[in-house]
């Protein structure tokens, strides 16, 4: 699937056996489905969608044994800033991924991580058109991650810039593409832009 005019995401068809720590810190074995992120003239990036033996699942930019030459900011994203995928309580067959985003720090080789943003800030960081593409997929919605009366609804037609909140992307349990797209849009693409591999996110 094409995310931008330059960037393409595709399932590689490869599965890898993994052993390591889950998002909860448990040490487990797991099986990862590999996805490839392709940008012309740049080294191919590999993402792992791992299902662990204890039932957990997460997405991460996989670190190969030899990382190709690339800006340190991007190289340091490998193996970091994972996104957990979890079942929604009473979610009627839906899963969710927290729409936290990677925010590169000026003068640093490591990107920061932001959990609470206004919807306008999230759109600025990730690209409003890309967030709309995500939520146009069948059964996918962007909503507040927690049920609180003081939180505004998430409206991508008129993104609010008043109240920071934690956003989450909700999607059907049988949809394997949407969470990978969300991971790329929220974690990887902001780093690609900061590293100069993609143009800045367009203003809205």
C-alpha positions as CSV (number, residue, x, y, z in Angstrom):
1,X,0.0,0.0,0.0
2,X,1.2,3.5,-0.8
3,X,1.3,5.9,2.2
4,X,2.7,8.9,0.3
5,X,4.0,9.5,-3.3
6,X,7.3,8.1,-2.1
7,X,6.7,5.7,0.8
8,X,5.3,2.2,0.3
9,X,4.3,-0.3,2.9
10,X,4.0,-4.0,2.0
11,X,3.8,-7.3,3.8
12,X,6.9,-9.3,3.1
13,X,5.4,-12.8,3.5
14,X,8.2,-13.7,5.9
15,X,7.7,-14.8,9.5
16,X,10.5,-14.6,12.1
17,X,10.8,-16.4,15.5
18,X,11.6,-14.0,18.3
19,X,12.6,-14.3,21.9
20,X,12.6,-11.2,24.1
21,X,10.7,-8.9,26.4
22,X,7.1,-7.9,25.8
23,X,5.6,-4.5,26.4
24,X,4.7,-5.7,30.0
25,X,8.3,-6.8,30.6
26,X,7.7,-10.5,30.4
27,X,10.3,-12.6,28.6
28,X,8.6,-14.7,26.0
29,X,8.9,-16.5,22.6
30,X,6.9,-15.1,19.8
31,X,6.3,-15.1,16.0
32,X,6.7,-11.9,14.0
33,X,5.1,-11.1,10.7
34,X,7.5,-8.9,8.7
35,X,6.4,-5.7,6.8
36,X,8.7,-3.7,4.6
37,X,8.8,0.1,4.4
38,X,10.2,1.1,1.0
39,X,11.5,4.6,0.1
40,X,13.3,4.9,-3.3
41,X,17.0,5.4,-3.0
42,X,17.0,4.5,0.8
43,X,17.7,1.3,2.7
44,X,14.6,-0.8,3.2
45,X,13.2,-0.8,6.7
46,X,11.6,-3.8,8.3
47,X,8.8,-3.8,10.8
48,X,7.8,-6.7,13.1
49,X,4.2,-7.4,14.1
50,X,4.9,-9.9,16.9
51,X,2.4,-12.1,18.6
52,X,4.0,-13.4,21.8
53,X,3.2,-16.7,23.4
54,X,1.6,-15.0,26.5
55,X,-1.0,-13.4,24.3
56,X,0.6,-9.9,24.0
57,X,1.2,-8.3,20.6
58,X,3.3,-5.3,19.6
59,X,4.8,-3.5,16.6
60,X,8.4,-2.3,16.3
61,X,11.0,-1.2,13.8
62,X,13.1,-4.3,13.7
63,X,16.8,-4.0,14.2
64,X,18.8,-6.2,11.8
65,X,22.2,-7.6,12.8
66,X,23.8,-4.9,10.7
67,X,22.0,-1.6,10.4
68,X,22.5,0.1,7.0
69,X,24.0,3.5,6.9
70,X,21.4,6.1,7.8
71,X,21.0,9.2,10.1
72,X,21.6,8.4,13.8
73,X,18.1,9.6,14.7
74,X,16.5,7.0,12.5
75,X,19.1,4.2,13.3
76,X,18.3,4.8,17.0
77,X,14.6,4.2,16.4
78,X,15.3,0.5,15.7
79,X,14.0,-1.7,18.5
80,X,12.5,1.3,20.4
81,X,9.2,3.1,20.7
82,X,7.2,-0.1,20.4
83,X,3.4,0.0,20.0
84,X,1.3,-2.5,22.0
85,X,-1.9,-3.8,20.5
86,X,-4.5,-4.8,23.0
87,X,-8.1,-5.9,23.2
88,X,-10.7,-3.3,24.2
89,X,-12.8,-4.2,27.2
90,X,-16.3,-4.9,26.0
91,X,-14.9,-3.9,22.6
92,X,-17.0,-6.2,20.6
93,X,-14.2,-7.6,18.4
94,X,-12.1,-4.5,18.3
95,X,-8.4,-3.9,19.2
96,X,-6.6,-0.6,19.9
97,X,-3.2,0.9,19.5
98,X,-2.2,4.0,21.4
99,X,-1.6,6.9,19.0
100,X,1.4,8.2,20.9
101,X,3.9,9.8,18.6
102,X,7.7,10.1,18.3
103,X,8.9,13.7,18.4
104,X,12.5,14.2,17.4
105,X,14.5,16.5,19.7
106,X,16.6,19.3,18.3
107,X,20.3,18.5,18.7
108,X,19.7,14.9,19.9
109,X,20.3,11.6,18.2
110,X,17.3,10.1,20.0
111,X,13.7,11.0,19.5
112,X,11.4,11.8,22.4
113,X,7.9,10.3,22.9
114,X,4.7,12.2,23.4
115,X,1.6,10.6,24.8
116,X,-0.8,13.5,25.4
117,X,-1.4,16.0,22.6
118,X,-4.3,18.1,21.4
119,X,-5.8,16.6,18.2
120,X,-4.4,19.5,16.2
121,X,-0.9,18.8,17.6
122,X,-1.3,15.1,16.7
123,X,-2.4,16.1,13.2
124,X,0.5,18.5,12.8
125,X,3.0,15.8,13.9
126,X,1.6,12.9,11.9
127,X,-0.2,14.6,9.0
128,X,-3.9,15.3,9.0
129,X,-4.5,13.5,5.6
130,X,-2.8,10.4,6.8
131,X,-4.9,10.3,10.0
132,X,-8.0,10.7,7.9
133,X,-6.8,7.8,5.7
134,X,-6.5,5.6,8.8
135,X,-10.0,6.5,10.0
136,X,-11.5,6.0,6.6
137,X,-10.7,2.3,6.8
138,X,-13.6,0.0,7.6
139,X,-14.2,-0.1,11.4
140,X,-11.3,2.2,12.3
141,X,-11.8,5.2,14.6
142,X,-9.6,7.6,16.4
143,X,-10.9,8.3,19.9
144,X,-9.8,9.4,23.4
145,X,-8.0,6.4,24.9
146,X,-9.9,6.8,28.2
147,X,-13.5,7.4,29.0
148,X,-13.6,10.8,30.9
149,X,-16.3,13.4,30.8
150,X,-13.8,16.3,30.4
151,X,-12.3,15.0,27.2
152,X,-13.5,16.3,23.8
153,X,-14.5,14.0,21.0
154,X,-11.8,13.5,18.3
155,X,-12.9,15.4,15.2
156,X,-10.5,15.3,12.3
157,X,-12.6,17.7,10.3
158,X,-12.0,20.4,13.0
159,X,-9.1,19.2,15.1
160,X,-9.2,20.9,18.5
161,X,-6.1,22.6,19.9
162,X,-7.4,23.2,23.5
163,X,-7.3,20.0,25.5
164,X,-4.3,17.6,25.4
165,X,-5.4,14.0,25.6
166,X,-4.2,10.5,24.8
167,X,-5.6,9.3,21.5
168,X,-6.1,5.7,20.5
169,X,-6.8,4.1,17.2
170,X,-9.5,1.4,17.3
171,X,-9.8,-1.2,14.6
172,X,-11.4,-4.6,13.9
173,X,-9.7,-7.7,15.4
174,X,-9.2,-9.3,11.9
175,X,-7.6,-6.2,10.4
176,X,-3.8,-6.6,10.3
177,X,-3.0,-3.7,8.0
178,X,-4.4,-0.7,9.9
179,X,-2.2,-1.1,13.1
180,X,0.9,-1.3,11.0
181,X,-0.1,1.8,9.0
182,X,-0.8,3.5,12.4
183,X,2.6,2.6,13.7
184,X,4.4,3.9,10.6
185,X,2.4,7.2,10.7
186,X,2.8,7.9,14.4
187,X,6.3,6.5,15.1
188,X,8.3,6.1,11.9
189,X,7.3,8.9,9.6
190,X,7.9,11.8,12.0
191,X,11.5,10.4,12.4
192,X,11.9,10.0,8.6
193,X,10.9,13.7,8.2
194,X,13.3,14.9,10.9
195,X,16.1,12.8,9.3
196,X,15.4,14.4,5.9
197,X,14.2,11.3,4.2
198,X,10.7,12.7,3.8
199,X,9.4,16.3,3.3
200,X,7.8,18.0,6.3
201,X,4.2,17.2,7.1
202,X,2.0,19.6,5.2
203,X,0.2,22.3,7.3
204,X,-3.5,22.2,7.6
